[in-house]
Amino acid sequence: MSAGAGAMAEEHALFVYYKVPADDVAAVATAMHFTQGRLRAEYPGLMAELWRRPQGDDAADQTSSLVTVMETYQRPGGIDASLAQTIEQAAATALAGHLRSPRHTELFQTL
C-alpha cells in the first residue's frame, strides 16, 4: 500500500484459503480460533473468522478426504502489510503439520 493520502481511505480485507485433511478439521479449528483470538486481543477492532467449504462442494471431496478452510480478516482502516505478515506468521505456527496445500492469500477492498 502506498503512503499517499488516498491509501488511507482504502479498506482492505484479507482472505486466506487452504486444504487440510478432514481428520484434522477439529484440531485446525481449535488452533486457529485460539490464534485468531490472540490476534483480536493484540489488534483492537480486528474481526477474524474461520470458514470451511460445505461437504460435497469441494471438488476434492470426491477423490480424497481434504477440506477447504478459509480465514477472513477485516479491521477498520484495513489490513496493512505489517498486520498481514503478523497474521501469516501466527497461522503458520498454528497450522504446522496440517496443511495439504499452500495458503492462498487474497486482498479485497470495499467498493
mmCIF file of N, CA, C and O in Angstrom:
data_model
loop_
_atom_site.group_PDB
_atom_site.id
_atom_site.type_symbol
_atom_site.label_atom_id
_atom_site.label_comp_id
_atom_site.label_asym_id
_atom_site.label_seq_id
_atom_site.Cartn_x
_atom_site.Cartn_y
_atom_site.Cartn_z
ATOM 1 N N MET A 1 0.853 -1.170 0.000
ATOM 2 C CA MET A 1 0.000 0.000 0.000
ATOM 3 C C MET A 1 0.893 1.225 0.000
ATOM 4 O O MET A 1 1.869 1.296 0.717
ATOM 5 N N SER A 2 0.565 2.202 -0.807
ATOM 6 C CA SER A 2 1.380 3.406 -0.874
ATOM 7 C C SER A 2 1.127 4.283 0.334
ATOM 8 O O SER A 2 0.142 4.158 1.033
ATOM 9 N N ALA A 3 2.032 5.211 0.555
ATOM 10 C CA ALA A 3 1.915 6.097 1.711
ATOM 11 C C ALA A 3 1.074 7.317 1.405
ATOM 12 O O ALA A 3 0.905 8.177 2.249
ATOM 13 N N GLY A 4 0.510 7.402 0.195
ATOM 14 C CA GLY A 4 -0.281 8.563 -0.201
ATOM 15 C C GLY A 4 -1.567 8.687 0.585
ATOM 16 O O GLY A 4 -2.045 7.738 1.190
ATOM 17 N N ALA A 5 -2.162 9.872 0.575
ATOM 18 C CA ALA A 5 -3.390 10.122 1.333
ATOM 19 C C ALA A 5 -4.527 9.231 0.866
ATOM 20 O O ALA A 5 -5.347 8.807 1.659
ATOM 21 N N GLY A 6 -4.588 8.893 -0.420
ATOM 22 C CA GLY A 6 -5.654 8.050 -0.940
ATOM 23 C C GLY A 6 -5.620 6.648 -0.352
ATOM 24 O O GLY A 6 -6.646 6.013 -0.184
ATOM 25 N N ALA A 7 -4.436 6.165 -0.004
ATOM 26 C CA ALA A 7 -4.310 4.826 0.547
ATOM 27 C C ALA A 7 -4.988 4.714 1.905
ATOM 28 O O ALA A 7 -5.455 3.658 2.281
ATOM 29 N N MET A 8 -5.042 5.790 2.641
ATOM 30 C CA MET A 8 -5.636 5.744 3.972
ATOM 31 C C MET A 8 -7.130 5.445 3.907
ATOM 32 O O MET A 8 -7.680 4.875 4.823
ATOM 33 N N ALA A 9 -7.796 5.834 2.823
ATOM 34 C CA ALA A 9 -9.236 5.656 2.712
ATOM 35 C C ALA A 9 -9.604 4.240 2.255
ATOM 36 O O ALA A 9 -10.736 3.832 2.378
ATOM 37 N N GLU A 10 -8.646 3.493 1.723
ATOM 38 C CA GLU A 10 -8.932 2.160 1.219
ATOM 39 C C GLU A 10 -9.059 1.171 2.372
ATOM 40 O O GLU A 10 -8.226 1.129 3.261
ATOM 41 N N GLU A 11 -10.124 0.402 2.346
ATOM 42 C CA GLU A 11 -10.345 -0.645 3.339
ATOM 43 C C GLU A 11 -10.001 -1.979 2.691
ATOM 44 O O GLU A 11 -10.638 -2.373 1.721
ATOM 45 N N HIS A 12 -8.994 -2.636 3.195
ATOM 46 C CA HIS A 12 -8.610 -3.941 2.675
ATOM 47 C C HIS A 12 -9.013 -5.029 3.653
ATOM 48 O O HIS A 12 -8.809 -4.888 4.858
ATOM 49 N N ALA A 13 -9.562 -6.092 3.118
ATOM 50 C CA ALA A 13 -9.864 -7.290 3.902
ATOM 51 C C ALA A 13 -8.999 -8.418 3.360
ATOM 52 O O ALA A 13 -8.687 -8.473 2.174
ATOM 53 N N LEU A 14 -8.610 -9.313 4.241
ATOM 54 C CA LEU A 14 -7.716 -10.405 3.896
ATOM 55 C C LEU A 14 -8.495 -11.721 3.918
ATOM 56 O O LEU A 14 -9.232 -11.999 4.869
ATOM 57 N N PHE A 15 -8.346 -12.498 2.860
ATOM 58 C CA PHE A 15 -8.978 -13.808 2.738
ATOM 59 C C PHE A 15 -7.881 -14.831 2.456
ATOM 60 O O PHE A 15 -7.083 -14.631 1.544
ATOM 61 N N VAL A 16 -7.840 -15.902 3.248
ATOM 62 C CA VAL A 16 -6.796 -16.913 3.106
ATOM 63 C C VAL A 16 -7.465 -18.278 3.080
ATOM 64 O O VAL A 16 -8.252 -18.602 3.972
ATOM 65 N N TYR A 17 -7.159 -19.083 2.060
ATOM 66 C CA TYR A 17 -7.758 -20.413 1.996
ATOM 67 C C TYR A 17 -6.700 -21.471 1.705
ATOM 68 O O TYR A 17 -5.644 -21.179 1.129
ATOM 69 N N TYR A 18 -7.012 -22.693 2.143
ATOM 70 C CA TYR A 18 -6.073 -23.805 2.038
ATOM 71 C C TYR A 18 -6.821 -25.103 2.318
ATOM 72 O O TYR A 18 -7.972 -25.085 2.752
ATOM 73 N N LYS A 19 -6.146 -26.221 2.084
ATOM 74 C CA LYS A 19 -6.758 -27.534 2.312
ATOM 75 C C LYS A 19 -6.067 -28.236 3.479
ATOM 76 O O LYS A 19 -4.849 -28.133 3.639
ATOM 77 N N VAL A 20 -6.900 -28.931 4.260
ATOM 78 C CA VAL A 20 -6.405 -29.743 5.380
ATOM 79 C C VAL A 20 -7.112 -31.096 5.328
ATOM 80 O O VAL A 20 -8.207 -31.204 4.767
ATOM 81 N N PRO A 21 -6.523 -32.129 5.916
ATOM 82 C CA PRO A 21 -7.209 -33.420 5.978
ATOM 83 C C PRO A 21 -8.498 -33.305 6.802
ATOM 84 O O PRO A 21 -8.524 -32.609 7.823
ATOM 85 N N ALA A 22 -9.529 -33.983 6.367
ATOM 86 C CA ALA A 22 -10.806 -33.952 7.085
ATOM 87 C C ALA A 22 -10.624 -34.363 8.538
ATOM 88 O O ALA A 22 -11.265 -33.802 9.439
ATOM 89 N N ASP A 23 -9.733 -35.304 8.795
ATOM 90 C CA ASP A 23 -9.492 -35.765 10.162
ATOM 91 C C ASP A 23 -8.845 -34.683 11.033
ATOM 92 O O ASP A 23 -8.849 -34.797 12.259
ATOM 93 N N ASP A 24 -8.277 -33.644 10.422
ATOM 94 C CA ASP A 24 -7.590 -32.572 11.162
ATOM 95 C C ASP A 24 -8.461 -31.336 11.362
ATOM 96 O O ASP A 24 -8.023 -30.375 12.001
ATOM 97 N N VAL A 25 -9.679 -31.323 10.822
ATOM 98 C CA VAL A 25 -10.502 -30.103 10.873
ATOM 99 C C VAL A 25 -10.730 -29.626 12.296
ATOM 100 O O VAL A 25 -10.612 -28.428 12.580
ATOM 101 N N ALA A 26 -11.033 -30.511 13.214
ATOM 102 C CA ALA A 26 -11.287 -30.091 14.597
ATOM 103 C C ALA A 26 -10.029 -29.479 15.218
ATOM 104 O O ALA A 26 -10.100 -28.442 15.881
ATOM 105 N N ALA A 27 -8.876 -30.097 14.996
ATOM 106 C CA ALA A 27 -7.621 -29.576 15.539
ATOM 107 C C ALA A 27 -7.270 -28.230 14.901
ATOM 108 O O ALA A 27 -6.820 -27.301 15.587
ATOM 109 N N VAL A 28 -7.494 -28.107 13.600
ATOM 110 C CA VAL A 28 -7.236 -26.844 12.898
ATOM 111 C C VAL A 28 -8.157 -25.757 13.433
ATOM 112 O O VAL A 28 -7.719 -24.632 13.705
ATOM 113 N N ALA A 29 -9.441 -26.079 13.608
ATOM 114 C CA ALA A 29 -10.390 -25.094 14.128
ATOM 115 C C ALA A 29 -9.977 -24.624 15.521
ATOM 116 O O ALA A 29 -9.984 -23.426 15.807
ATOM 117 N N THR A 30 -9.608 -25.549 16.385
ATOM 118 C CA THR A 30 -9.185 -25.180 17.735
ATOM 119 C C THR A 30 -7.950 -24.284 17.694
ATOM 120 O O THR A 30 -7.907 -23.235 18.346
ATOM 121 N N ALA A 31 -6.952 -24.676 16.915
ATOM 122 C CA ALA A 31 -5.712 -23.898 16.826
ATOM 123 C C ALA A 31 -5.956 -22.522 16.238
ATOM 124 O O ALA A 31 -5.432 -21.512 16.737
ATOM 125 N N MET A 32 -6.764 -22.452 15.183
ATOM 126 C CA MET A 32 -6.984 -21.160 14.528
ATOM 127 C C MET A 32 -7.907 -20.260 15.341
ATOM 128 O O MET A 32 -7.712 -19.048 15.364
ATOM 129 N N HIS A 33 -8.910 -20.809 16.024
ATOM 130 C CA HIS A 33 -9.750 -19.962 16.876
ATOM 131 C C HIS A 33 -8.917 -19.354 17.995
ATOM 132 O O HIS A 33 -9.080 -18.175 18.330
ATOM 133 N N PHE A 34 -8.008 -20.126 18.561
ATOM 134 C CA PHE A 34 -7.109 -19.608 19.592
ATOM 135 C C PHE A 34 -6.210 -18.511 19.013
ATOM 136 O O PHE A 34 -6.068 -17.432 19.591
ATOM 137 N N THR A 35 -5.621 -18.784 17.853
ATOM 138 C CA THR A 35 -4.726 -17.828 17.205
ATOM 139 C C THR A 35 -5.468 -16.550 16.836
ATOM 140 O O THR A 35 -4.975 -15.439 17.078
ATOM 141 N N GLN A 36 -6.651 -16.682 16.259
ATOM 142 C CA GLN A 36 -7.427 -15.501 15.895
ATOM 143 C C GLN A 36 -7.843 -14.711 17.137
ATOM 144 O O GLN A 36 -7.875 -13.486 17.107
ATOM 145 N N GLY A 37 -8.132 -15.388 18.230
ATOM 146 C CA GLY A 37 -8.456 -14.700 19.475
ATOM 147 C C GLY A 37 -7.280 -13.875 19.977
ATOM 148 O O GLY A 37 -7.459 -12.729 20.421
ATOM 149 N N ARG A 38 -6.080 -14.437 19.912
ATOM 150 C CA ARG A 38 -4.877 -13.687 20.303
ATOM 151 C C ARG A 38 -4.677 -12.475 19.407
ATOM 152 O O ARG A 38 -4.340 -11.389 19.889
ATOM 153 N N LEU A 39 -4.878 -12.649 18.109
ATOM 154 C CA LEU A 39 -4.714 -11.527 17.178
ATOM 155 C C LEU A 39 -5.742 -10.434 17.453
ATOM 156 O O LEU A 39 -5.410 -9.244 17.426
ATOM 157 N N ARG A 40 -7.003 -10.822 17.720
ATOM 158 C CA ARG A 40 -8.039 -9.822 18.038
ATOM 159 C C ARG A 40 -7.684 -9.055 19.303
ATOM 160 O O ARG A 40 -7.925 -7.852 19.393
ATOM 161 N N ALA A 41 -7.113 -9.733 20.291
ATOM 162 C CA ALA A 41 -6.724 -9.069 21.539
ATOM 163 C C ALA A 41 -5.572 -8.093 21.302
ATOM 164 O O ALA A 41 -5.521 -7.021 21.907
ATOM 165 N N GLU A 42 -4.663 -8.458 20.416
ATOM 166 C CA GLU A 42 -3.487 -7.625 20.144
ATOM 167 C C GLU A 42 -3.797 -6.454 19.209
ATOM 168 O O GLU A 42 -3.151 -5.414 19.284
ATOM 169 N N TYR A 43 -4.791 -6.628 18.336
ATOM 170 C CA TYR A 43 -5.141 -5.600 17.336
ATOM 171 C C TYR A 43 -6.610 -5.223 17.505
ATOM 172 O O TYR A 43 -7.478 -5.825 16.875
ATOM 173 N N PRO A 44 -6.886 -4.217 18.348
ATOM 174 C CA PRO A 44 -8.276 -3.804 18.596
ATOM 175 C C PRO A 44 -9.014 -3.506 17.277
ATOM 176 O O PRO A 44 -8.450 -2.902 16.365
ATOM 177 N N GLY A 45 -10.239 -3.977 17.204
ATOM 178 C CA GLY A 45 -11.061 -3.759 16.016
ATOM 179 C C GLY A 45 -10.921 -4.846 14.966
ATOM 180 O O GLY A 45 -11.703 -4.904 14.019
ATOM 181 N N LEU A 46 -9.927 -5.728 15.118
ATOM 182 C CA LEU A 46 -9.737 -6.798 14.143
ATOM 183 C C LEU A 46 -10.893 -7.790 14.242
ATOM 184 O O LEU A 46 -11.249 -8.247 15.325
ATOM 185 N N MET A 47 -11.487 -8.089 13.110
ATOM 186 C CA MET A 47 -12.524 -9.114 13.017
ATOM 187 C C MET A 47 -11.918 -10.295 12.272
ATOM 188 O O MET A 47 -11.363 -10.111 11.180
ATOM 189 N N ALA A 48 -11.994 -11.467 12.876
ATOM 190 C CA ALA A 48 -11.397 -12.659 12.279
ATOM 191 C C ALA A 48 -12.403 -13.795 12.354
ATOM 192 O O ALA A 48 -13.030 -14.012 13.394
ATOM 193 N N GLU A 49 -12.568 -14.498 11.246
ATOM 194 C CA GLU A 49 -13.492 -15.628 11.207
ATOM 195 C C GLU A 49 -12.817 -16.804 10.520
ATOM 196 O O GLU A 49 -11.867 -16.642 9.756
ATOM 197 N N LEU A 50 -13.348 -17.980 10.793
ATOM 198 C CA LEU A 50 -12.853 -19.208 10.190
ATOM 199 C C LEU A 50 -14.038 -19.916 9.534
ATOM 200 O O LEU A 50 -15.079 -20.095 10.160
ATOM 201 N N TRP A 51 -13.864 -20.294 8.283
ATOM 202 C CA TRP A 51 -14.922 -20.926 7.497
ATOM 203 C C TRP A 51 -14.406 -22.231 6.906
ATOM 204 O O TRP A 51 -13.209 -22.420 6.743
ATOM 205 N N ARG A 52 -15.331 -23.091 6.540
ATOM 206 C CA ARG A 52 -14.979 -24.286 5.771
ATOM 207 C C ARG A 52 -15.957 -24.412 4.615
ATOM 208 O O ARG A 52 -17.110 -24.000 4.709
ATOM 209 N N ARG A 53 -15.472 -24.970 3.522
ATOM 210 C CA ARG A 53 -16.349 -25.218 2.380
ATOM 211 C C ARG A 53 -17.288 -26.359 2.771
ATOM 212 O O ARG A 53 -16.850 -27.350 3.368
ATOM 213 N N PRO A 54 -18.584 -26.238 2.452
ATOM 214 C CA PRO A 54 -19.526 -27.315 2.805
ATOM 215 C C PRO A 54 -19.118 -28.632 2.160
ATOM 216 O O PRO A 54 -18.611 -28.660 1.035
ATOM 217 N N GLN A 55 -19.348 -29.718 2.867
ATOM 218 C CA GLN A 55 -19.043 -31.033 2.314
ATOM 219 C C GLN A 55 -19.812 -31.230 1.025
ATOM 220 O O GLN A 55 -20.965 -30.837 0.913
ATOM 221 N N GLY A 56 -19.165 -31.825 0.047
ATOM 222 C CA GLY A 56 -19.797 -32.055 -1.243
ATOM 223 C C GLY A 56 -19.538 -30.941 -2.237
ATOM 224 O O GLY A 56 -19.636 -31.144 -3.431
ATOM 225 N N ASP A 57 -19.193 -29.733 -1.739
ATOM 226 C CA ASP A 57 -18.895 -28.617 -2.636
ATOM 227 C C ASP A 57 -17.423 -28.582 -3.029
ATOM 228 O O ASP A 57 -17.045 -27.876 -3.941
ATOM 229 N N ASP A 58 -16.605 -29.314 -2.338
ATOM 230 C CA ASP A 58 -15.181 -29.354 -2.613
ATOM 231 C C ASP A 58 -14.932 -30.396 -3.695
ATOM 232 O O ASP A 58 -15.310 -31.552 -3.536
ATOM 233 N N ALA A 59 -14.312 -30.010 -4.786
ATOM 234 C CA ALA A 59 -14.020 -30.966 -5.855
ATOM 235 C C ALA A 59 -13.204 -32.135 -5.307
ATOM 236 O O ALA A 59 -13.360 -33.273 -5.746
ATOM 237 N N ALA A 60 -12.359 -31.842 -4.328
ATOM 238 C CA ALA A 60 -11.517 -32.893 -3.749
ATOM 239 C C ALA A 60 -12.318 -33.895 -2.939
ATOM 240 O O ALA A 60 -11.855 -35.003 -2.690
ATOM 241 N N ASP A 61 -13.531 -33.518 -2.494
ATOM 242 C CA ASP A 61 -14.343 -34.432 -1.684
ATOM 243 C C ASP A 61 -14.600 -35.748 -2.411
ATOM 244 O O ASP A 61 -14.774 -36.778 -1.769
ATOM 245 N N GLN A 62 -14.648 -35.712 -3.730
ATOM 246 C CA GLN A 62 -14.976 -36.901 -4.492
ATOM 247 C C GLN A 62 -13.800 -37.879 -4.570
ATOM 248 O O GLN A 62 -13.998 -39.059 -4.796
ATOM 249 N N THR A 63 -12.582 -37.383 -4.392
ATOM 250 C CA THR A 63 -11.418 -38.243 -4.586
ATOM 251 C C THR A 63 -10.500 -38.317 -3.372
ATOM 252 O O THR A 63 -9.595 -39.127 -3.355
ATOM 253 N N SER A 64 -10.705 -37.477 -2.377
ATOM 254 C CA SER A 64 -9.830 -37.508 -1.213
ATOM 255 C C SER A 64 -10.584 -37.010 0.009
ATOM 256 O O SER A 64 -11.761 -36.674 -0.063
ATOM 257 N N SER A 65 -9.894 -36.957 1.109
ATOM 258 C CA SER A 65 -10.526 -36.512 2.351
ATOM 259 C C SER A 65 -10.011 -35.132 2.758
ATOM 260 O O SER A 65 -9.807 -34.878 3.933
ATOM 261 N N LEU A 66 -9.815 -34.248 1.783
ATOM 262 C CA LEU A 66 -9.354 -32.892 2.076
ATOM 263 C C LEU A 66 -10.535 -31.939 2.204
ATOM 264 O O LEU A 66 -11.538 -32.082 1.515
ATOM 265 N N VAL A 67 -10.391 -30.948 3.083
ATOM 266 C CA VAL A 67 -11.412 -29.941 3.325
ATOM 267 C C VAL A 67 -10.775 -28.571 3.086
ATOM 268 O O VAL A 67 -9.639 -28.329 3.510
ATOM 269 N N THR A 68 -11.492 -27.683 2.398
ATOM 270 C CA THR A 68 -11.006 -26.324 2.191
ATOM 271 C C THR A 68 -11.450 -25.458 3.357
ATOM 272 O O THR A 68 -12.630 -25.433 3.703
ATOM 273 N N VAL A 69 -10.489 -24.768 3.957
ATOM 274 C CA VAL A 69 -10.724 -23.873 5.089
ATOM 275 C C VAL A 69 -10.377 -22.459 4.638
ATOM 276 O O VAL A 69 -9.437 -22.255 3.869
ATOM 277 N N MET A 70 -11.148 -21.476 5.121
ATOM 278 C CA MET A 70 -10.860 -20.079 4.798
ATOM 279 C C MET A 70 -10.845 -19.248 6.070
ATOM 280 O O MET A 70 -11.740 -19.354 6.897
ATOM 281 N N GLU A 71 -9.816 -18.435 6.193
ATOM 282 C CA GLU A 71 -9.732 -17.434 7.258
ATOM 283 C C GLU A 71 -10.081 -16.094 6.630
ATOM 284 O O GLU A 71 -9.675 -15.810 5.499
ATOM 285 N N THR A 72 -10.824 -15.261 7.362
ATOM 286 C CA THR A 72 -11.104 -13.900 6.895
ATOM 287 C C THR A 72 -10.708 -12.920 7.987
ATOM 288 O O THR A 72 -10.870 -13.203 9.181
ATOM 289 N N TYR A 73 -10.183 -11.780 7.561
ATOM 290 C CA TYR A 73 -9.737 -10.740 8.487
ATOM 291 C C TYR A 73 -10.156 -9.378 7.957
ATOM 292 O O TYR A 73 -9.898 -9.069 6.784
ATOM 293 N N GLN A 74 -10.774 -8.585 8.821
ATOM 294 C CA GLN A 74 -11.137 -7.211 8.492
ATOM 295 C C GLN A 74 -10.817 -6.350 9.697
ATOM 296 O O GLN A 74 -10.853 -6.820 10.838
ATOM 297 N N ARG A 75 -10.550 -5.070 9.430
ATOM 298 C CA ARG A 75 -10.263 -4.125 10.501
ATOM 299 C C ARG A 75 -10.584 -2.731 9.996
ATOM 300 O O ARG A 75 -10.267 -2.402 8.845
ATOM 301 N N PRO A 76 -11.190 -1.901 10.834
ATOM 302 C CA PRO A 76 -11.412 -0.508 10.419
ATOM 303 C C PRO A 76 -10.071 0.100 9.974
ATOM 304 O O PRO A 76 -9.073 -0.038 10.667
ATOM 305 N N GLY A 77 -10.064 0.679 8.808
ATOM 306 C CA GLY A 77 -8.822 1.207 8.253
ATOM 307 C C GLY A 77 -8.091 0.202 7.391
ATOM 308 O O GLY A 77 -7.161 0.539 6.686
ATOM 309 N N GLY A 78 -8.511 -1.059 7.442
ATOM 310 C CA GLY A 78 -7.950 -2.077 6.561
ATOM 311 C C GLY A 78 -6.835 -2.899 7.194
ATOM 312 O O GLY A 78 -6.414 -2.660 8.317
ATOM 313 N N ILE A 79 -6.386 -3.876 6.450
ATOM 314 C CA ILE A 79 -5.292 -4.764 6.836
ATOM 315 C C ILE A 79 -4.050 -4.291 6.091
ATOM 316 O O ILE A 79 -3.988 -4.384 4.865
ATOM 317 N N ASP A 80 -3.081 -3.748 6.825
ATOM 318 C CA ASP A 80 -1.860 -3.288 6.159
ATOM 319 C C ASP A 80 -0.862 -4.447 6.029
ATOM 320 O O ASP A 80 -1.092 -5.552 6.533
ATOM 321 N N ALA A 81 0.239 -4.198 5.348
ATOM 322 C CA ALA A 81 1.221 -5.248 5.078
ATOM 323 C C ALA A 81 1.815 -5.825 6.360
ATOM 324 O O ALA A 81 2.046 -7.033 6.458
ATOM 325 N N SER A 82 2.042 -4.993 7.352
ATOM 326 C CA SER A 82 2.611 -5.462 8.612
ATOM 327 C C SER A 82 1.664 -6.417 9.330
ATOM 328 O O SER A 82 2.076 -7.479 9.804
ATOM 329 N N LEU A 83 0.385 -6.062 9.405
ATOM 330 C CA LEU A 83 -0.593 -6.932 10.046
ATOM 331 C C LEU A 83 -0.773 -8.215 9.242
ATOM 332 O O LEU A 83 -0.874 -9.301 9.817
ATOM 333 N N ALA A 84 -0.789 -8.120 7.919
ATOM 334 C CA ALA A 84 -0.915 -9.320 7.079
ATOM 335 C C ALA A 84 0.245 -10.280 7.347
ATOM 336 O O ALA A 84 0.044 -11.494 7.444
ATOM 337 N N GLN A 85 1.454 -9.750 7.518
ATOM 338 C CA GLN A 85 2.613 -10.591 7.809
ATOM 339 C C GLN A 85 2.491 -11.217 9.199
ATOM 340 O O GLN A 85 2.807 -12.384 9.390
ATOM 341 N N THR A 86 2.007 -10.458 10.172
ATOM 342 C CA THR A 86 1.799 -10.985 11.521
ATOM 343 C C THR A 86 0.783 -12.131 11.496
ATOM 344 O O THR A 86 0.983 -13.171 12.132
ATOM 345 N N ILE A 87 -0.303 -11.942 10.754
ATOM 346 C CA ILE A 87 -1.326 -12.987 10.617
ATOM 347 C C ILE A 87 -0.716 -14.231 9.986
ATOM 348 O O ILE A 87 -0.932 -15.354 10.455
ATOM 349 N N GLU A 88 0.054 -14.043 8.931
ATOM 350 C CA GLU A 88 0.668 -15.172 8.233
ATOM 351 C C GLU A 88 1.600 -15.954 9.157
ATOM 352 O O GLU A 88 1.573 -17.186 9.185
ATOM 353 N N GLN A 89 2.416 -15.251 9.925
ATOM 354 C CA GLN A 89 3.346 -15.917 10.835
ATOM 355 C C GLN A 89 2.601 -16.680 11.930
ATOM 356 O O GLN A 89 2.958 -17.816 12.272
ATOM 357 N N ALA A 90 1.564 -16.071 12.494
ATOM 358 C CA ALA A 90 0.786 -16.722 13.550
ATOM 359 C C ALA A 90 0.096 -17.969 13.010
ATOM 360 O O ALA A 90 0.073 -19.021 13.671
ATOM 361 N N ALA A 91 -0.462 -17.874 11.816
ATOM 362 C CA ALA A 91 -1.163 -19.017 11.224
ATOM 363 C C ALA A 91 -0.187 -20.133 10.865
ATOM 364 O O ALA A 91 -0.502 -21.314 11.047
ATOM 365 N N ALA A 92 0.991 -19.777 10.372
ATOM 366 C CA ALA A 92 1.987 -20.797 10.018
ATOM 367 C C ALA A 92 2.334 -21.641 11.235
ATOM 368 O O ALA A 92 2.448 -22.871 11.148
ATOM 369 N N THR A 93 2.461 -21.007 12.380
ATOM 370 C CA THR A 93 2.757 -21.734 13.613
ATOM 371 C C THR A 93 1.568 -22.609 14.013
ATOM 372 O O THR A 93 1.727 -23.790 14.339
ATOM 373 N N ALA A 94 0.370 -22.043 13.964
ATOM 374 C CA ALA A 94 -0.834 -22.772 14.378
ATOM 375 C C ALA A 94 -1.134 -23.965 13.476
ATOM 376 O O ALA A 94 -1.651 -24.977 13.937
ATOM 377 N N LEU A 95 -0.805 -23.839 12.194
ATOM 378 C CA LEU A 95 -1.181 -24.871 11.225
ATOM 379 C C LEU A 95 -0.057 -25.857 10.915
ATOM 380 O O LEU A 95 -0.234 -26.731 10.059
ATOM 381 N N ALA A 96 1.061 -25.747 11.596
ATOM 382 C CA ALA A 96 2.208 -26.618 11.320
ATOM 383 C C ALA A 96 1.771 -28.084 11.333
ATOM 384 O O ALA A 96 1.124 -28.550 12.263
ATOM 385 N N GLY A 97 2.088 -28.780 10.246
ATOM 386 C CA GLY A 97 1.776 -30.198 10.142
ATOM 387 C C GLY A 97 0.387 -30.521 9.606
ATOM 388 O O GLY A 97 0.087 -31.682 9.358
ATOM 389 N N HIS A 98 -0.473 -29.524 9.442
ATOM 390 C CA HIS A 98 -1.846 -29.780 8.988
ATOM 391 C C HIS A 98 -2.086 -29.457 7.515
ATOM 392 O O HIS A 98 -2.999 -30.015 6.916
ATOM 393 N N LEU A 99 -1.331 -28.553 6.946
ATOM 394 C CA LEU A 99 -1.612 -28.088 5.583
ATOM 395 C C LEU A 99 -1.320 -29.155 4.537
ATOM 396 O O LEU A 99 -0.305 -29.839 4.606
ATOM 397 N N ARG A 100 -2.228 -29.269 3.559
ATOM 398 C CA ARG A 100 -2.031 -30.162 2.427
ATOM 399 C C ARG A 100 -2.054 -29.383 1.115
ATOM 400 O O ARG A 100 -2.095 -29.968 0.039
ATOM 401 N N SER A 101 -2.026 -28.063 1.239
ATOM 402 C CA SER A 101 -1.902 -27.186 0.069
ATOM 403 C C SER A 101 -1.287 -25.885 0.565
ATOM 404 O O SER A 101 -1.312 -25.603 1.767
ATOM 405 N N PRO A 102 -0.771 -25.082 -0.347
ATOM 406 C CA PRO A 102 -0.271 -23.765 0.081
ATOM 407 C C PRO A 102 -1.426 -22.905 0.608
ATOM 408 O O PRO A 102 -2.587 -23.119 0.244
ATOM 409 N N ARG A 103 -1.106 -21.942 1.455
ATOM 410 C CA ARG A 103 -2.085 -20.942 1.891
ATOM 411 C C ARG A 103 -2.178 -19.906 0.769
ATOM 412 O O ARG A 103 -1.185 -19.290 0.418
ATOM 413 N N HIS A 104 -3.359 -19.756 0.221
ATOM 414 C CA HIS A 104 -3.594 -18.770 -0.833
ATOM 415 C C HIS A 104 -4.167 -17.513 -0.175
ATOM 416 O O HIS A 104 -5.220 -17.575 0.459
ATOM 417 N N THR A 105 -3.467 -16.400 -0.309
ATOM 418 C CA THR A 105 -3.855 -15.162 0.342
ATOM 419 C C THR A 105 -4.317 -14.159 -0.710
ATOM 420 O O THR A 105 -3.632 -13.953 -1.703
ATOM 421 N N GLU A 106 -5.475 -13.564 -0.465
ATOM 422 C CA GLU A 106 -6.008 -12.548 -1.373
ATOM 423 C C GLU A 106 -6.498 -11.355 -0.575
ATOM 424 O O GLU A 106 -7.063 -11.504 0.501
ATOM 425 N N LEU A 107 -6.246 -10.166 -1.103
ATOM 426 C CA LEU A 107 -6.736 -8.927 -0.517
ATOM 427 C C LEU A 107 -7.900 -8.416 -1.354
ATOM 428 O O LEU A 107 -7.824 -8.446 -2.588
ATOM 429 N N PHE A 108 -8.931 -7.974 -0.697
ATOM 430 C CA PHE A 108 -10.057 -7.329 -1.372
ATOM 431 C C PHE A 108 -10.277 -5.986 -0.707
ATOM 432 O O PHE A 108 -9.953 -5.805 0.469
ATOM 433 N N GLN A 109 -10.821 -5.035 -1.455
ATOM 434 C CA GLN A 109 -11.134 -3.748 -0.874
ATOM 435 C C GLN A 109 -12.599 -3.412 -1.129
ATOM 436 O O GLN A 109 -13.207 -3.920 -2.073
ATOM 437 N N THR A 110 -13.138 -2.568 -0.258
ATOM 438 C CA THR A 110 -14.550 -2.187 -0.377
ATOM 439 C C THR A 110 -14.751 -1.370 -1.644
ATOM 440 O O THR A 110 -13.854 -0.706 -2.136
ATOM 441 N N LEU A 111 -15.957 -1.417 -2.145
ATOM 442 C CA LEU A 111 -16.337 -0.621 -3.320
ATOM 443 C C LEU A 111 -17.114 0.596 -2.889
ATOM 444 O O LEU A 111 -17.807 0.584 -1.923
#
